[in-house]
Amino acid sequence: MGEKSRYAVVHYAEIGLKGHNRPFFERTLARNIARRLDGLGLEQVERLSGRMLVRLDRPLDQPGWKEALNTVFGIAHFSLAYLAAPNIDSARSTLLELLPTAPVESFRIRATRDDKSFPLISPEIERVLGAAVQERTGWPVRLKGAELVIGVEVLRGRIILSFGRLPGPGGLPVGASGRVGLMLSGGIDSPVAGYMALKRGCRVIPIHFHSRPFGNWMGAEARAREIVRAMTVYGMEPFFYVVPIGRQQREITVHIPEAYRVILYRRLMVRVAGAITRREDGLALFTGESLGQVASQTLEGMAAVEAVATVPLLRPLVGMDKQEIVEIAQRIGTFELSMMEGDDCCQFLMPRRVVTRPQLRQVAEIESGTEMERLVAEALDQATRVTVE
Ligand code: ATP
Ligand code: MG
């Protein structure tokens, strides 16, 4: 393909797009593509029916744009594209000019016709252009499993030609599903949970608890910040909430049996995170818990925490093995960051033993030995919103 293209055609999965949902979905996707390609020479994102045409002010042969589009959720696949005038002769001559010079094992044309007034129907377009390509190159046609699929999309006023297709990340455009909180510790799991929330179209508000004024809370906060920064490419907003709870945790340790500390820290965090989420108009709270991964992540443990949640708790990693989670973390670039120095919230306040099958009634009774309401209010009062430049 000698000619350089300044266009990419972006396709999205249309399943579930009905009525009013559709324009909203499309607007959201177009805006996210525009944001992501800002700085790469974006000129325009044009919404066509069932797809989008992205135009840059420079040829799309530079590095970066493929990676960029591959992080925009909602994109099913995309291709380099070229434009031809809306007649079959123009499509044929443009196509022949653009054919790759390297030999191709097999090819097919896949035509779609949006403009129903176009004189040829899709199978006819495929036949005419397929014959032209074959005559020029001798490449065999193969309808299933062709090495090169040439897309021909007939629109009103122009024809889009594209070669091959690159897979997008799938999912739904960030912002299409509403807002959620994310309990972001800085460990390996919670960034992956955040990624899953973004992938399903949620706008994600990360909330990080650390042990200030005790321990290496600075490292923990820096680590969380780097993770948020790394995730902005997937549509994470460049800010997060930081909540110091060192004093509240210490107070809990004084009043209650050691084995119940972790569960009460959790109940404290979930109350605070739920309040922040609601304040931000969020509808649910994501966590990185996975069933049975550590002693506190049992069904009983989850139930004892969930009991005090004021928004639904969502746990996208619940059915995953550690190895699967690690692989995603590596692929999305957060694994390395999770290895940074920093305390796991209040390491020094961690007990030697945790109750693995806490009974709700007993937890509530033990908790009544603390002034939980005040602890929650104090922590909320100390919460700050940190911007990530
Ligand atoms: P992660 O890798 O996300 O730290 P984990 O395997 O260490 O998870 P836990 O320490 O049991 O598991 O934490 C379970 C979940 O609780 C985390 O995935 C996260 O969503 C939330 N959480 C734990 N600690 C914090 C914290 N300091 N700040 C915010 N959320 C937290
Ligand atoms: Mg952790």
PDB file of N, CA and C in Angstrom, residues 71 187-188 191-192 195 223 226-234 325-340:
ATOM      1  N   THR A  71      -6.763   1.083  23.065  1.00  0.00           N
ATOM      2  CA  THR A  71      -7.099   1.280  24.475  1.00  0.00           C
ATOM      3  C   THR A  71      -8.474   1.927  24.644  1.00  0.00           C
ATOM      4  N   GLY A 187      -2.088  -2.733  45.277  1.00  0.00           N
ATOM      5  CA  GLY A 187      -1.685  -4.120  45.051  1.00  0.00           C
ATOM      6  C   GLY A 187      -1.944  -4.517  43.598  1.00  0.00           C
ATOM      7  N   ILE A 188      -1.780  -5.786  43.304  1.00  0.00           N
ATOM      8  CA  ILE A 188      -1.911  -6.247  41.921  1.00  0.00           C
ATOM      9  C   ILE A 188      -3.380  -6.290  41.491  1.00  0.00           C
ATOM     10  N   PRO A 191      -6.061  -2.632  40.641  1.00  0.00           N
ATOM     11  CA  PRO A 191      -6.003  -1.970  39.326  1.00  0.00           C
ATOM     12  C   PRO A 191      -6.695  -2.795  38.243  1.00  0.00           C
ATOM     13  N   VAL A 192      -6.577  -4.108  38.339  1.00  0.00           N
ATOM     14  CA  VAL A 192      -7.228  -4.970  37.343  1.00  0.00           C
ATOM     15  C   VAL A 192      -8.752  -4.861  37.477  1.00  0.00           C
ATOM     16  N   TYR A 195      -9.698  -1.783  35.782  1.00  0.00           N
ATOM     17  CA  TYR A 195      -9.663  -1.977  34.329  1.00  0.00           C
ATOM     18  C   TYR A 195     -10.960  -2.641  33.847  1.00  0.00           C
ATOM     19  N   ARG A 223       2.475   5.176  44.840  1.00  0.00           N
ATOM     20  CA  ARG A 223       2.197   4.001  44.014  1.00  0.00           C
ATOM     21  C   ARG A 223       0.778   4.080  43.421  1.00  0.00           C
ATOM     22  N   GLU A 226       0.752   6.587  40.586  1.00  0.00           N
ATOM     23  CA  GLU A 226       1.328   6.080  39.332  1.00  0.00           C
ATOM     24  C   GLU A 226       0.360   5.129  38.636  1.00  0.00           C
ATOM     25  N   ILE A 227      -0.355   4.358  39.428  1.00  0.00           N
ATOM     26  CA  ILE A 227      -1.318   3.419  38.833  1.00  0.00           C
ATOM     27  C   ILE A 227      -2.454   4.190  38.165  1.00  0.00           C
ATOM     28  N   VAL A 228      -2.963   5.208  38.851  1.00  0.00           N
ATOM     29  CA  VAL A 228      -4.033   6.017  38.255  1.00  0.00           C
ATOM     30  C   VAL A 228      -3.527   6.660  36.966  1.00  0.00           C
ATOM     31  N   ARG A 229      -2.309   7.179  37.027  1.00  0.00           N
ATOM     32  CA  ARG A 229      -1.746   7.833  35.845  1.00  0.00           C
ATOM     33  C   ARG A 229      -1.667   6.838  34.671  1.00  0.00           C
ATOM     34  N   ALA A 230      -1.153   5.653  34.969  1.00  0.00           N
ATOM     35  CA  ALA A 230      -1.003   4.641  33.908  1.00  0.00           C
ATOM     36  C   ALA A 230      -2.360   4.255  33.322  1.00  0.00           C
ATOM     37  N   MET A 231      -3.390   4.343  34.134  1.00  0.00           N
ATOM     38  CA  MET A 231      -4.710   3.896  33.668  1.00  0.00           C
ATOM     39  C   MET A 231      -5.505   4.982  32.951  1.00  0.00           C
ATOM     40  N   THR A 232      -4.961   6.201  32.907  1.00  0.00           N
ATOM     41  CA  THR A 232      -5.690   7.249  32.179  1.00  0.00           C
ATOM     42  C   THR A 232      -5.795   6.894  30.693  1.00  0.00           C
ATOM     43  N   VAL A 233      -4.843   6.114  30.173  1.00  0.00           N
ATOM     44  CA  VAL A 233      -4.945   5.744  28.755  1.00  0.00           C
ATOM     45  C   VAL A 233      -6.187   4.894  28.483  1.00  0.00           C
ATOM     46  N   TYR A 234      -6.693   4.231  29.496  1.00  0.00           N
ATOM     47  CA  TYR A 234      -7.913   3.431  29.312  1.00  0.00           C
ATOM     48  C   TYR A 234      -9.175   4.228  29.658  1.00  0.00           C
ATOM     49  N   ILE A 325      -5.057 -12.982  36.928  1.00  0.00           N
ATOM     50  CA  ILE A 325      -5.068 -11.562  37.307  1.00  0.00           C
ATOM     51  C   ILE A 325      -3.704 -10.937  37.006  1.00  0.00           C
ATOM     52  N   VAL A 326      -2.654 -11.671  37.350  1.00  0.00           N
ATOM     53  CA  VAL A 326      -1.286 -11.176  37.097  1.00  0.00           C
ATOM     54  C   VAL A 326      -1.073 -10.944  35.603  1.00  0.00           C
ATOM     55  N   GLU A 327      -1.568 -11.854  34.796  1.00  0.00           N
ATOM     56  CA  GLU A 327      -1.382 -11.701  33.342  1.00  0.00           C
ATOM     57  C   GLU A 327      -2.057 -10.428  32.828  1.00  0.00           C
ATOM     58  N   ILE A 328      -3.255 -10.149  33.334  1.00  0.00           N
ATOM     59  CA  ILE A 328      -3.929  -8.917  32.895  1.00  0.00           C
ATOM     60  C   ILE A 328      -3.147  -7.699  33.388  1.00  0.00           C
ATOM     61  N   ALA A 329      -2.712  -7.757  34.650  1.00  0.00           N
ATOM     62  CA  ALA A 329      -1.954  -6.626  35.208  1.00  0.00           C
ATOM     63  C   ALA A 329      -0.704  -6.355  34.375  1.00  0.00           C
ATOM     64  N   GLN A 330      -0.056  -7.415  33.911  1.00  0.00           N
ATOM     65  CA  GLN A 330       1.141  -7.227  33.087  1.00  0.00           C
ATOM     66  C   GLN A 330       0.779  -6.619  31.744  1.00  0.00           C
ATOM     67  N   ARG A 331      -0.283  -7.120  31.174  1.00  0.00           N
ATOM     68  CA  ARG A 331      -0.687  -6.633  29.851  1.00  0.00           C
ATOM     69  C   ARG A 331      -1.092  -5.161  29.896  1.00  0.00           C
ATOM     70  N   ILE A 332      -1.751  -4.734  30.964  1.00  0.00           N
ATOM     71  CA  ILE A 332      -2.231  -3.345  31.005  1.00  0.00           C
ATOM     72  C   ILE A 332      -1.216  -2.396  31.640  1.00  0.00           C
ATOM     73  N   GLY A 333      -0.083  -2.927  32.056  1.00  0.00           N
ATOM     74  CA  GLY A 333       1.002  -2.063  32.521  1.00  0.00           C
ATOM     75  C   GLY A 333       0.923  -1.627  33.971  1.00  0.00           C
ATOM     76  N   THR A 334       0.148  -2.315  34.796  1.00  0.00           N
ATOM     77  CA  THR A 334       0.093  -1.908  36.206  1.00  0.00           C
ATOM     78  C   THR A 334       0.910  -2.833  37.113  1.00  0.00           C
ATOM     79  N   PHE A 335       1.268  -4.007  36.619  1.00  0.00           N
ATOM     80  CA  PHE A 335       1.960  -4.991  37.464  1.00  0.00           C
ATOM     81  C   PHE A 335       3.257  -4.409  38.034  1.00  0.00           C
ATOM     82  N   GLU A 336       4.076  -3.846  37.153  1.00  0.00           N
ATOM     83  CA  GLU A 336       5.347  -3.246  37.565  1.00  0.00           C
ATOM     84  C   GLU A 336       5.136  -2.191  38.645  1.00  0.00           C
ATOM     85  N   LEU A 337       4.102  -1.378  38.455  1.00  0.00           N
ATOM     86  CA  LEU A 337       3.843  -0.279  39.389  1.00  0.00           C
ATOM     87  C   LEU A 337       3.434  -0.827  40.753  1.00  0.00           C
ATOM     88  N   SER A 338       2.705  -1.928  40.751  1.00  0.00           N
ATOM     89  CA  SER A 338       2.293  -2.522  42.024  1.00  0.00           C
ATOM     90  C   SER A 338       3.490  -3.050  42.819  1.00  0.00           C
ATOM     91  N   MET A 339       4.633  -3.189  42.150  1.00  0.00           N
ATOM     92  CA  MET A 339       5.841  -3.656  42.839  1.00  0.00           C
ATOM     93  C   MET A 339       6.584  -2.517  43.535  1.00  0.00           C
ATOM     94  N   MET A 340       6.131  -1.278  43.316  1.00  0.00           N
ATOM     95  CA  MET A 340       6.804  -0.130  43.955  1.00  0.00           C
ATOM     96  C   MET A 340       6.742  -0.252  45.474  1.00  0.00           C
TER      97      MET A 340
END
